[in-house]
XYZ file of C-alpha atoms in Angstrom:
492
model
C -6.045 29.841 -61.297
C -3.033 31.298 -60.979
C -2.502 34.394 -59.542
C -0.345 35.945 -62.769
C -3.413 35.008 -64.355
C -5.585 36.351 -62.644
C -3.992 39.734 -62.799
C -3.057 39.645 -66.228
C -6.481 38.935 -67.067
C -7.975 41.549 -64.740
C -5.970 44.557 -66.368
C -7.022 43.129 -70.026
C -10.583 43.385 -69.119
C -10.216 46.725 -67.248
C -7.666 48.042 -69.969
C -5.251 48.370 -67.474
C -7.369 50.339 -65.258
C -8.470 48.487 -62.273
C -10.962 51.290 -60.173
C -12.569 49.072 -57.859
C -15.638 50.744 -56.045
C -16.761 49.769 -52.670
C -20.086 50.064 -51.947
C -23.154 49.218 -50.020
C -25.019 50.164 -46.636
C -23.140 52.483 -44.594
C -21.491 50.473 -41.240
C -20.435 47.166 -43.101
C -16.785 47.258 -43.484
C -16.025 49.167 -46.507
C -13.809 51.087 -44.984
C -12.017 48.698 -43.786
C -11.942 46.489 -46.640
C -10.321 49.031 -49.069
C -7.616 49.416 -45.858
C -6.911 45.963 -45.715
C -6.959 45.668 -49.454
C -4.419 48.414 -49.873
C -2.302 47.006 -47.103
C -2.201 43.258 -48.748
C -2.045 44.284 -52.767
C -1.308 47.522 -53.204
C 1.094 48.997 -50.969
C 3.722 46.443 -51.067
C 3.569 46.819 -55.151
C 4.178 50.546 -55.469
C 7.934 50.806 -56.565
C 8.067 54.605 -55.856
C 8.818 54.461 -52.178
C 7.466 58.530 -52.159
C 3.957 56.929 -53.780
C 4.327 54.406 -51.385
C 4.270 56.886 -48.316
C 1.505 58.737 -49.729
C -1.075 56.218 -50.391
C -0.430 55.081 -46.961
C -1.463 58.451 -45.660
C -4.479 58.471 -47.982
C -5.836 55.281 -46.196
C -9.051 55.622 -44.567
C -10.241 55.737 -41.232
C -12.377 52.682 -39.833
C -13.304 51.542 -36.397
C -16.461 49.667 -34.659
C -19.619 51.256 -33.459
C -22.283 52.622 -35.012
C -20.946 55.771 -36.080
C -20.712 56.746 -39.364
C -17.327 57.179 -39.895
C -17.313 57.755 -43.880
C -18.894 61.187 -44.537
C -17.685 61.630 -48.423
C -16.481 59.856 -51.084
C -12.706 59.582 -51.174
C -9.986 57.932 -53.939
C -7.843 55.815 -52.144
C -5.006 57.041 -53.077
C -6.308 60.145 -54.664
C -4.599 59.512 -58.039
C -4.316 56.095 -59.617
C -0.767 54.098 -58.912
C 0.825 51.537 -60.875
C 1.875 48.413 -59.787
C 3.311 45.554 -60.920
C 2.387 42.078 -59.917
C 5.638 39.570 -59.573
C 7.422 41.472 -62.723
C 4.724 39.717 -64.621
C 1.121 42.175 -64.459
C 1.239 45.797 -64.738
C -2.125 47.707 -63.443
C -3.224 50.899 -62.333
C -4.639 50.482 -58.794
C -7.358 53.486 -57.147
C -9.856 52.330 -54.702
C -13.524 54.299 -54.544
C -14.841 54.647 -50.715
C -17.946 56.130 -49.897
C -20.533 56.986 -47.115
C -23.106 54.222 -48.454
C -26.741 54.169 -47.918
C -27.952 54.739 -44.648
C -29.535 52.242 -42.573
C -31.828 52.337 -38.972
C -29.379 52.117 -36.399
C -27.020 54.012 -37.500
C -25.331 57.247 -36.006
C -23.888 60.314 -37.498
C -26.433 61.785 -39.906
C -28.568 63.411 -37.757
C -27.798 66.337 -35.684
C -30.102 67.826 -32.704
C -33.661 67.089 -33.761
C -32.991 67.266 -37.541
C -30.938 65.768 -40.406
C -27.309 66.993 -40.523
C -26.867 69.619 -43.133
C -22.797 69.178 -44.992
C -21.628 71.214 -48.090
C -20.780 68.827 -51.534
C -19.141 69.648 -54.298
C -22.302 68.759 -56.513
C -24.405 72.338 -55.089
C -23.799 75.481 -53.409
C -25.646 75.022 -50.579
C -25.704 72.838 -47.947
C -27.887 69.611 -47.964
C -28.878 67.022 -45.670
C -26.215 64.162 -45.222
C -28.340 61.326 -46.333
C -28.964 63.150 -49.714
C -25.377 63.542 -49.888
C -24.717 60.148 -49.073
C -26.815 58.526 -51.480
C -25.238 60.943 -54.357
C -21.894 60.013 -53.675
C -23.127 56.663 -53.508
C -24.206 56.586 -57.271
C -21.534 58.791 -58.293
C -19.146 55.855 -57.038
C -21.170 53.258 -58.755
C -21.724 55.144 -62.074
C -18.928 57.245 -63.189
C -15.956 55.929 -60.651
C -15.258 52.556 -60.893
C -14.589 49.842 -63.213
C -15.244 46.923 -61.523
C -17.819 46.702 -57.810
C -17.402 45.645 -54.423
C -20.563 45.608 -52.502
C -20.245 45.056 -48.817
C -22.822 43.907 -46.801
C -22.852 42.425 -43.251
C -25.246 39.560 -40.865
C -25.087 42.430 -38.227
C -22.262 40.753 -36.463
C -19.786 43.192 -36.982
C -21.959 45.869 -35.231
C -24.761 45.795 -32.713
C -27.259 47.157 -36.046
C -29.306 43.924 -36.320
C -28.917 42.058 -39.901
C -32.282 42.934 -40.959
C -31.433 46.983 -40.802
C -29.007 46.703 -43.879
C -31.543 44.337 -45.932
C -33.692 47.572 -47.499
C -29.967 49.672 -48.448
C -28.371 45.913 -49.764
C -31.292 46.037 -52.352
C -31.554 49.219 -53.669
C -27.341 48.756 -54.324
C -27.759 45.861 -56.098
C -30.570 47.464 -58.466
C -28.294 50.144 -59.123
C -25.393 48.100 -59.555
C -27.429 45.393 -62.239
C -29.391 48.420 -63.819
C -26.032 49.905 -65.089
C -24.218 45.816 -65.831
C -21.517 46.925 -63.922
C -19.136 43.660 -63.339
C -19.330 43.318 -59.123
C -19.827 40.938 -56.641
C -21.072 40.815 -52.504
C -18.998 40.305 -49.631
C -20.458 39.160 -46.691
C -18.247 40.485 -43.491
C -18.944 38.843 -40.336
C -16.872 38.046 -36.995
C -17.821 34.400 -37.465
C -17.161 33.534 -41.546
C -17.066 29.429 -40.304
C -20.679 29.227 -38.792
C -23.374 27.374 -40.568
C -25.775 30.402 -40.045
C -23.171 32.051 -42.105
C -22.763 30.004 -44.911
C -26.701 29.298 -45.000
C -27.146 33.342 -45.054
C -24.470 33.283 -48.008
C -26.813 31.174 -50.133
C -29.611 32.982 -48.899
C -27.839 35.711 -50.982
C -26.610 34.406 -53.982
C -30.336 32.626 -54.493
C -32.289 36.281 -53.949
C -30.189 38.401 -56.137
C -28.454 35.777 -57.941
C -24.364 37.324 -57.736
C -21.445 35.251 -56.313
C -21.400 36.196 -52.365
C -17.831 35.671 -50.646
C -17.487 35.073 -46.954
C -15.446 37.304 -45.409
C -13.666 38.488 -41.687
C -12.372 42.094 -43.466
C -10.780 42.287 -40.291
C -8.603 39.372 -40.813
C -8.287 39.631 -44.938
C -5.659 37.828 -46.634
C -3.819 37.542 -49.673
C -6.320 34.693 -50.596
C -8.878 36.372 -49.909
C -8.521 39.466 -52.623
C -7.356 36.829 -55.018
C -10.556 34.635 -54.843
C -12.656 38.046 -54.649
C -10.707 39.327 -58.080
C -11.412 35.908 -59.350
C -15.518 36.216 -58.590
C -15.102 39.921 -60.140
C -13.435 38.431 -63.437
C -16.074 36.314 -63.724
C -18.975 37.868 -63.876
C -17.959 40.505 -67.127
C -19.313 39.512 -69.785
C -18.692 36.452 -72.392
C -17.992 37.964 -75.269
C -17.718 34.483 -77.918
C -17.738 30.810 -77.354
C -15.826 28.589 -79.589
C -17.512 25.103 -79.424
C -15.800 22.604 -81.035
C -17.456 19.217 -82.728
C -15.944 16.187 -83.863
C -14.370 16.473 -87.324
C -16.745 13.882 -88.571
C -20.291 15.891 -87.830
C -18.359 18.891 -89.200
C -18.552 17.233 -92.557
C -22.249 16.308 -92.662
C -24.437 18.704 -94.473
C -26.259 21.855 -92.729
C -29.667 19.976 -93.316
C -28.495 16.770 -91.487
C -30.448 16.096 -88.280
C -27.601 15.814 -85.823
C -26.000 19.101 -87.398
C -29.047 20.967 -86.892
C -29.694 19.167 -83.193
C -25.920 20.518 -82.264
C -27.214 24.023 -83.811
C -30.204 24.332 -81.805
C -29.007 23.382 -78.647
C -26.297 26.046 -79.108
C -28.384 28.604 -80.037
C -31.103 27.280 -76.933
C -27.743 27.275 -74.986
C -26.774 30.897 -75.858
C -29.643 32.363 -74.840
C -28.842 32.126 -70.926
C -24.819 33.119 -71.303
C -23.942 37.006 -70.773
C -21.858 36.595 -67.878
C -18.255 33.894 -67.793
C -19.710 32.675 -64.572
C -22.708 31.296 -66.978
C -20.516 29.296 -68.931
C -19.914 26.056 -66.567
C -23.484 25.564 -65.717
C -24.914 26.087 -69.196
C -22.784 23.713 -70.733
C -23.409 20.949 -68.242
C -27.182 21.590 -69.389
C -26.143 19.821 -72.934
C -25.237 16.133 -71.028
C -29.262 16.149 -71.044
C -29.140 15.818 -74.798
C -29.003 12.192 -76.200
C -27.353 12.697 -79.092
C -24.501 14.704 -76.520
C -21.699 12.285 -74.773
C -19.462 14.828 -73.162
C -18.462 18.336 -72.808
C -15.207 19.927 -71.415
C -14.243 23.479 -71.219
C -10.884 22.653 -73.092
C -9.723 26.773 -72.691
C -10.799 30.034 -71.099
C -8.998 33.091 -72.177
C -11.012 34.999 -69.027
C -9.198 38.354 -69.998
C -11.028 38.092 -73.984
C -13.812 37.170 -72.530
C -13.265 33.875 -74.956
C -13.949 30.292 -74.228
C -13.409 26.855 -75.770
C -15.636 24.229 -75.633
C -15.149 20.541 -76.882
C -17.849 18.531 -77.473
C -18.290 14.784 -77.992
C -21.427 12.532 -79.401
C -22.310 10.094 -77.444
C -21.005 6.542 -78.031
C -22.057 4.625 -80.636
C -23.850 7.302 -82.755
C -20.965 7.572 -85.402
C -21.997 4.120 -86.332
C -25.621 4.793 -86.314
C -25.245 7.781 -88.470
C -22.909 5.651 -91.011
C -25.616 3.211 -91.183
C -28.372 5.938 -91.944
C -26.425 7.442 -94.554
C -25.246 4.028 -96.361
C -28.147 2.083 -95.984
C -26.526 -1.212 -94.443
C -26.629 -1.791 -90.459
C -22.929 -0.982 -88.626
C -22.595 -2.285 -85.045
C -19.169 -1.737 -84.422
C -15.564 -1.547 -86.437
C -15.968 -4.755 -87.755
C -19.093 -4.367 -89.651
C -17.273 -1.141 -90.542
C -14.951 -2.234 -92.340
C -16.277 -5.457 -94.174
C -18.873 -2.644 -95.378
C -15.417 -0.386 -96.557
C -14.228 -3.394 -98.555
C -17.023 -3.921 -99.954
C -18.497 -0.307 -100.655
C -14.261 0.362 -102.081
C -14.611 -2.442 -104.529
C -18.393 -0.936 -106.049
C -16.788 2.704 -106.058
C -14.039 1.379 -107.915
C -16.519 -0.355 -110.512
C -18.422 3.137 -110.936
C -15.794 5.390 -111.360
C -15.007 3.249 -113.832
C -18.183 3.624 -115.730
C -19.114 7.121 -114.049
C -18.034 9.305 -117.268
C -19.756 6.948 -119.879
C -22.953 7.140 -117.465
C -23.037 11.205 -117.638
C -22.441 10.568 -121.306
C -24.908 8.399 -122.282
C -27.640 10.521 -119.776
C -26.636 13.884 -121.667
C -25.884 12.701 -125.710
C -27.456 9.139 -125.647
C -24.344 7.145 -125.911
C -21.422 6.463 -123.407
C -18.369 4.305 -123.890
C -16.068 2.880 -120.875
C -12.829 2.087 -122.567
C -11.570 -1.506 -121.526
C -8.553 -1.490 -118.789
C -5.100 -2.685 -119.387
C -5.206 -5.626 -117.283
C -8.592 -7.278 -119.547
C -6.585 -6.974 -122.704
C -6.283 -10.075 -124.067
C -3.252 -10.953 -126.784
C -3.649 -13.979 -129.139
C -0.275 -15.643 -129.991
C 1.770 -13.615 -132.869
C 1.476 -15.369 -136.697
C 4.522 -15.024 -139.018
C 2.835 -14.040 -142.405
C 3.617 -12.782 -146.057
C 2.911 -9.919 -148.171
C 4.703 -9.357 -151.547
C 7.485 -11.673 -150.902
C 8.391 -10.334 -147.429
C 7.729 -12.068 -144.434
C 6.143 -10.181 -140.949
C 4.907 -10.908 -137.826
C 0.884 -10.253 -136.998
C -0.393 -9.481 -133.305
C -3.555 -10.154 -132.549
C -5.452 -8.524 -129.267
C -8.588 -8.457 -128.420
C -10.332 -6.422 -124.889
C -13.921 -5.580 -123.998
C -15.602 -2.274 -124.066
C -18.714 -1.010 -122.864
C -20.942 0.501 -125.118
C -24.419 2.682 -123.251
C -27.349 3.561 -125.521
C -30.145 5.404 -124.065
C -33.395 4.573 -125.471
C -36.765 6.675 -124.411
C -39.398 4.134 -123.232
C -43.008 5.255 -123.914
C -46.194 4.055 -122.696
C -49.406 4.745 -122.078
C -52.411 3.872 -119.590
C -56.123 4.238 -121.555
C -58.568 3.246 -118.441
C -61.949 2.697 -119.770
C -64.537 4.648 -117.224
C -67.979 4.349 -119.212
C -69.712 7.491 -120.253
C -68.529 10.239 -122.140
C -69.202 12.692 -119.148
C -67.984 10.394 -116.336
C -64.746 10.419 -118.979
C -64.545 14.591 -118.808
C -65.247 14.166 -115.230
C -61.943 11.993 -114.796
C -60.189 14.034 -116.824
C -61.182 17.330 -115.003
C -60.210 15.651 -111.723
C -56.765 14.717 -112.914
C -55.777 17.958 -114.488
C -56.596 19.243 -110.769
C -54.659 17.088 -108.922
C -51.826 17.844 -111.612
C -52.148 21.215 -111.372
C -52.380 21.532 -107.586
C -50.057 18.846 -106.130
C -48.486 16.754 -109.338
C -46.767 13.983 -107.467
C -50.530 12.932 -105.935
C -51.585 12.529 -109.705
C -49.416 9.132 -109.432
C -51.344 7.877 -106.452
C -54.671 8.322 -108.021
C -56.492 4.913 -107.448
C -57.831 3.053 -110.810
C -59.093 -0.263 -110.475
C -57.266 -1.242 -107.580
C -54.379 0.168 -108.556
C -52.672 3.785 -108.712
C -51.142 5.104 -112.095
C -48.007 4.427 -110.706
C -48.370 1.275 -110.707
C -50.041 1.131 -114.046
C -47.128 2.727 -115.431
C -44.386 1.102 -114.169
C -45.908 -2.345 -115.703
C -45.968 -1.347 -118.538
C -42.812 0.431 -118.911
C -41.593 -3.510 -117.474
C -43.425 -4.983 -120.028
C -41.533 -3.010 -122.860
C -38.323 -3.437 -121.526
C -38.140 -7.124 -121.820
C -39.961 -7.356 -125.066
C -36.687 -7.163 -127.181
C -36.263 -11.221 -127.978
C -32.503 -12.640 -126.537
C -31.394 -12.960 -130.441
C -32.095 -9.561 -131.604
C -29.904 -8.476 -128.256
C -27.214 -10.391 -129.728
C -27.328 -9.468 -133.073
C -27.118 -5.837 -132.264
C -24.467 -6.743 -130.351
C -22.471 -8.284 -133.507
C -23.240 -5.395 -135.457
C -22.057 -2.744 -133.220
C -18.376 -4.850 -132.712
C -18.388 -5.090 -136.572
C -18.968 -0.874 -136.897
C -16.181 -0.829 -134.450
C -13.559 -3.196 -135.293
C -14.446 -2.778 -139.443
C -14.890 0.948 -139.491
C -17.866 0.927 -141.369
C -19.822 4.132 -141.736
C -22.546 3.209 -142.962
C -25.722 1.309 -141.708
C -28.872 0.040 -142.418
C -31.530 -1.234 -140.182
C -34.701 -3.029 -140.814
C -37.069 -3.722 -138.192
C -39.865 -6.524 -139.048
């Protein structure tokens, strides 16, 4: 990421407003860190050189030992500064220090044979320092900051053994989660290379499951606040995730199976996403899908809080959902498109016949008109009428003529008595009643009404004799072409 990036998008999620509180056990660095952080990004980014002198004499004091050398909070500097981050990022900077919790080991709080009593501006009377401390603490965490920085330590940095700071590091973090404040942990140690280091900062991350950075605060650098403002950015919330399908399932219907696969697994997906950091490792989480071929985080606007993802279908299943939909097997292109040529040539044919269809379904009758190309023109005749002479044109082109004609039928199953006959009856009106489309499976001599039905609906359809077909044929083209009105049928 780039570092006007990084900035810009800071200050959109902060508003501008970057109030970064440091936090944690007392004796780990913090101290230090906001010193170092003020020395490396904002300091040389003031443009007022009078600011410039001032938050410089606002720094705070640090040094080694045990001694607690943090005894209040304190705004570093005391009023927020602007900078401006290579003429691209404008921000307002303030840094939050305070005492942190206190752990065994350290020095400072107590004074004679009891705790050391200081005045806060929170009461009128004087309390005991570790009271104070913890106050200013949550004060810090709560109402002070934007954004966290909890600082914790392996003990190397002081001679307080690592497991001192462990009971302080959790009740931080609580606080910190219990109020979703955006914040992550730096580890500060003399030694950030060793592999007791690194295994320590998994340790972390594993237990209370934030991004830990290794870190000498000593020896900070510019990288160093850069990759710890990158951690920070990522754990604010997601806010929307644009995931984008091929154009091809986008025009399947909501009820199709691979719509409502992509669906589910979004909405299974969503479910473990608050945070940007969550967006990587959810989405790699849809490669265990079958029906998923690969997904790529194609854009991440981190200061919206927006991402883009683009997903693909594994290979192949374009073809296999073709063939579900059309009926006919596709393997590949080729299949593809002998099927197109094909399928093209009987859509052509329907929509050709498609308006007399509706017709004839809706009045009883359709007609498809005959095309330009089957007309059919007989060579002219010179003839003579009333002692002038004229030329005749004959032409001739086939039409399509739909009737619709109501089969009937019925199935009369002889069962014996008259009761066993109400008893049938009964039992069919039940089924029809309850379930209607069982009524049709209802077995009958080996065979279900259906099928009973069906025959002889087949029966009557081919009854009408070959001559009689072609005979009302002849008499509809002589209606047509004579114009005659009137009919009349006989049927013997």
């Amino acid at each position: 990421m780039e570092e006007f990036d990084l900035y810009r998008d800071i200050a959109e999620r902060t508003q501008g407003d970057i109030y970064v509180g440091v936090v944690g056990p007392v004796r780990t660095g913090k101290s230090t860190f906001i010193k170092r952080f003020m020395d490396l990004l904002v300091i040389p980014n003031i443009e007022n050189n009078y600011k410039k002198e001032r938050a410089k004499d606002e720094l705070p004091q640090s040094a080694a030992g045990k001694t607690i050398m943090t005894t209040e909070p304190k705004f570093v500097p005391n009023e927020a500064v602007e900078i401006k981050i290579k003429d691209n990022a404008k921000l307002k900077v303030r840094m939050v220090d305070c005492v942190g919790y206190l752990v065994k080991g350290a020095l400072g709080y107590i004074e004679g044979d009891g705790p050391r009593m200081v005045t806060t501006p929170w009461y009128d009377y004087e309390i005991p320092f570790e009271e104070a401390a913890e106050i200013g603490t949550r004060k810090v965490i709560n109402d002070h900051s934007t954004i966290g920085i909890l600082v914790t330590t392996d003990g190397s940095i002081t001679e307080i053994p690592r497991e001192n700071y462990i009971e302080a590091e959790e009740r931080v973090i609580n606080e910190l989660k219990a109020i979703n404040k955006p914040f992550i942990m730096i580890l500060n140690t003399t030694h950030p290379y060793d592999p007791d280091t690194v295994n320590l900062k998994r340790e972390l991350e594993e237990k209370y499951n934030v991004p830990v950075q290794i870190m000498d605060v000593m020896q900070m650098r510019n990288e160093d606040v850069d990759n710890a403002l990158e951690k920070v950015l990522f754990e604010f919330p997601i806010k929307e995730i644009n995931i984008n399908l091929p154009d091809w399932v986008d025009a399947l219907d909501m009820s199709h199976w691979l719509k409502r696969d992509f669906l589910d697994s979004a909405k299974a997906a969503a479910k473990d996403m608050f945070k940007l950091r969550d967006l990587k490792p959810t989405m790699d989480k849809f490669n265990e899908y079958d029906f998923v071929g690969d997904v790529q985080i194609e854009n991440m606007k981190l200061g919206e809080g927006v991402a883009d993802v683009n997903m693909k279908t594994r290979e192949g299943l374009f073809y296999q959902v073709l063939g579900e939909m059309s009926g006919y097997e596709i393997k590949g292109e080729t299949q593809l498109l002998e099927l197109m040529k094909d399928l093209s040539g009987a859509k052509r044919e329907y929509d050709r016949v498609a308006g007399a269809l509706k017709d004839v379904r809706e009045t009883g009758y359709g007609l498809v008109p005959p095309q330009l190309d089957e007309l059919k023109l007989e060579e002219p005749e010179i003839v003579k009428q009333n002692g002038r002479f004229g030329v005749k044109l004959r032409a001739s082109a086939p039409s399509l003529h739909m009737i619709r004609a109501d089969i009937e039928t019925e199935v009369s199953p002889i069962v014996g008595t008259e009761k066993q006959g109400e008893e049938l009856v009964r039992s069919l009106l039940d089924q029809f009643e309850n379930d209607p489309g069982k009524l049709w499976q209802t077995n009958m001599f080996g065979k279900t009404l259906e099928e009973m039905v069906k025959e002889g609906l087949q029966n009557k359809l081919y009854m009408m004799p070959e001559d009689v077909r072609f005979k009302l044929q002849r008499t509809l083209q002589r209606i047509i072409n004579e114009g005659s009105g009137g009919l009349i049928c006989i049927i013997l």
